[in-house]
Every structure is written in C-alpha cells, then in structure tokens.
Amino acid sequence: MAPTIRKTQKIVLKKREPLNSLVPDGSAGFSSRLAAAQDTSFIQPSAELGDMDTWNEDASAWEDESSDAAWEADLVLRQQKMAEREKRSMEQQRKKMEKDAQRMNKKDQKIAVKLS
C-alpha cells in the first residue's frame, strides 16, 4: 500500500482588461463573466401557443371559482380562530380577576391581633 502522490491544482487568475475595452453591451469598463446581457432572441412565438397580445381572459374559468371558495374557507377559518382567541383571553382575564379578588379578601382577614 504505497501512497499516491498528486500535484496540487493551480488556480490561475486572469488579469483585468484595461478600461478602454468594450463590454458586450457596448459600454466601456471592465468585463465580467457574471454581467447580464439582454438577449431576447430566445423568445419566439409559436403557432400552438398563440399570441399573448390577443389573450382573452375567460371569466367563467373553474380556477376563479375554486380560488374564491378557498379564499372564503380561509376567511372563515381565520374568523373562527380569532373568536377562539378572544374567548380564551376573556376566560384568562376572568380567572385573573377572581384570583386578585381572593388575594384582597385574604389581606382583609386578620387571623390575630398583636397586643403591645
């Protein structure tokens, strides 16, 4: 079992281009491999997809009805949750007031009187 010896890989950094070189968009400056260039040649209308300019929205589509039903269901669930939260908070406040009243009653009751 002899070890295999490999040379380490070298990373070579390219030098920056001078300021007077042109970037693909036509402006002067440093070029970057991460720079975005606007290329619209990939968008080609096809006959089977139709033209987006002549798109007609169908008002009776089934998606609208289902999205409305889902929205209404979410609204009802939210209202129920809010009602439950309010009910719990009212119950907690009532219990707190009862405990405070009991504490006040205990303070008023004196078990013994100190005579001096």
Coordinates of C-alpha atoms in Angstrom, one line a residue:
M1 CA 0.0 0.0 0.0
A2 CA 2.1 2.8 -1.3
P3 CA 0.6 6.3 -1.1
T4 CA -0.3 8.0 -4.3
I5 CA 1.2 11.4 -4.7
R6 CA -0.6 14.0 -6.8
K7 CA 0.3 17.5 -7.6
T8 CA -1.9 20.2 -6.2
Q9 CA -4.1 22.0 -8.7
K10 CA -3.2 25.6 -9.5
I11 CA -5.7 28.4 -9.8
V12 CA -4.9 30.9 -12.4
L13 CA -6.4 34.3 -12.1
K14 CA -6.9 36.3 -15.4
K15 CA -5.7 39.9 -15.4
R16 CA -8.4 42.6 -15.7
E17 CA -8.9 44.1 -19.1
P18 CA -8.0 47.8 -19.5
L19 CA -10.7 50.4 -19.0
N20 CA -10.9 51.3 -22.7
S21 CA -12.0 47.8 -23.8
L22 CA -15.7 47.4 -24.7
V23 CA -18.1 45.3 -22.7
P24 CA -20.6 43.2 -24.8
D25 CA -23.3 45.8 -24.1
G26 CA -21.2 48.5 -25.7
S27 CA -20.2 50.5 -22.7
A28 CA -16.6 51.0 -21.6
G29 CA -15.4 49.3 -18.5
F30 CA -14.3 46.0 -17.1
S31 CA -16.0 42.9 -18.5
S32 CA -17.4 40.5 -16.1
R33 CA -18.3 36.8 -16.6
L34 CA -21.3 37.5 -14.3
A35 CA -22.6 40.5 -16.2
A36 CA -26.1 40.2 -17.6
A37 CA -26.6 40.8 -21.3
Q38 CA -30.1 41.3 -22.6
D39 CA -30.8 38.8 -25.3
T40 CA -34.4 38.4 -26.4
S41 CA -33.7 36.1 -29.3
F42 CA -34.8 33.1 -27.3
I43 CA -38.4 34.3 -27.1
Q44 CA -40.1 33.1 -30.3
P45 CA -43.8 33.0 -30.7
S46 CA -45.2 29.6 -31.8
A47 CA -48.4 28.8 -33.5
E48 CA -49.6 26.4 -30.9
L49 CA -49.2 28.8 -28.0
G50 CA -50.8 31.7 -29.8
D51 CA -50.1 35.4 -29.5
M52 CA -50.0 36.9 -25.9
D53 CA -51.3 40.2 -27.2
T54 CA -54.6 38.6 -28.2
W55 CA -55.1 36.7 -25.0
N56 CA -58.7 36.8 -23.8
E57 CA -59.4 36.1 -20.1
D58 CA -62.3 33.7 -19.6
A59 CA -64.4 35.0 -16.7
S60 CA -66.1 31.6 -16.3
A61 CA -63.0 29.6 -15.7
W62 CA -63.1 27.0 -13.0
E63 CA -59.9 28.3 -11.4
D64 CA -61.7 31.5 -10.3
E65 CA -64.4 29.6 -8.5
S66 CA -62.0 27.3 -6.7
S67 CA -59.8 30.2 -5.7
D68 CA -62.8 32.1 -4.4
A69 CA -64.0 29.1 -2.4
A70 CA -60.5 28.6 -1.0
W71 CA -60.3 32.3 -0.1
E72 CA -63.7 32.2 1.6
A73 CA -62.8 29.0 3.5
D74 CA -59.5 30.7 4.7
L75 CA -61.5 33.7 5.8
V76 CA -64.0 31.6 7.8
L77 CA -61.1 29.7 9.5
R78 CA -59.4 33.0 10.4
Q79 CA -62.6 34.3 11.9
Q80 CA -63.1 31.1 14.0
K81 CA -59.5 31.3 15.3
M82 CA -59.9 34.9 16.2
A83 CA -63.2 34.1 18.1
E84 CA -61.5 31.3 20.0
R85 CA -58.5 33.6 20.9
E86 CA -60.9 36.2 22.2
K87 CA -62.8 33.6 24.2
R88 CA -59.6 32.3 25.7
S89 CA -58.4 35.8 26.6
M90 CA -61.7 36.7 28.2
E91 CA -61.5 33.5 30.3
Q92 CA -57.9 34.3 31.4
Q93 CA -59.0 37.8 32.4
R94 CA -61.9 36.4 34.4
K95 CA -59.7 33.9 36.2
K96 CA -57.1 36.6 36.9
M97 CA -59.8 38.9 38.4
E98 CA -61.0 36.1 40.6
K99 CA -57.5 35.4 41.9
D100 CA -57.0 39.1 42.6
A101 CA -60.3 39.3 44.5
Q102 CA -59.3 36.2 46.6
R103 CA -55.9 37.8 47.4
M104 CA -57.6 41.0 48.5
N105 CA -60.0 39.1 50.7
K106 CA -57.1 37.2 52.4
K107 CA -55.4 40.5 53.1
D108 CA -58.5 41.9 54.8
Q109 CA -59.0 38.9 57.0
K110 CA -56.7 39.1 60.1
I111 CA -56.0 36.0 62.0
A112 CA -54.5 37.5 65.1
V113 CA -54.0 40.9 66.6
K114 CA -50.7 41.9 68.2
L115 CA -51.1 43.5 71.6
S116 CA -48.3 45.5 72.9

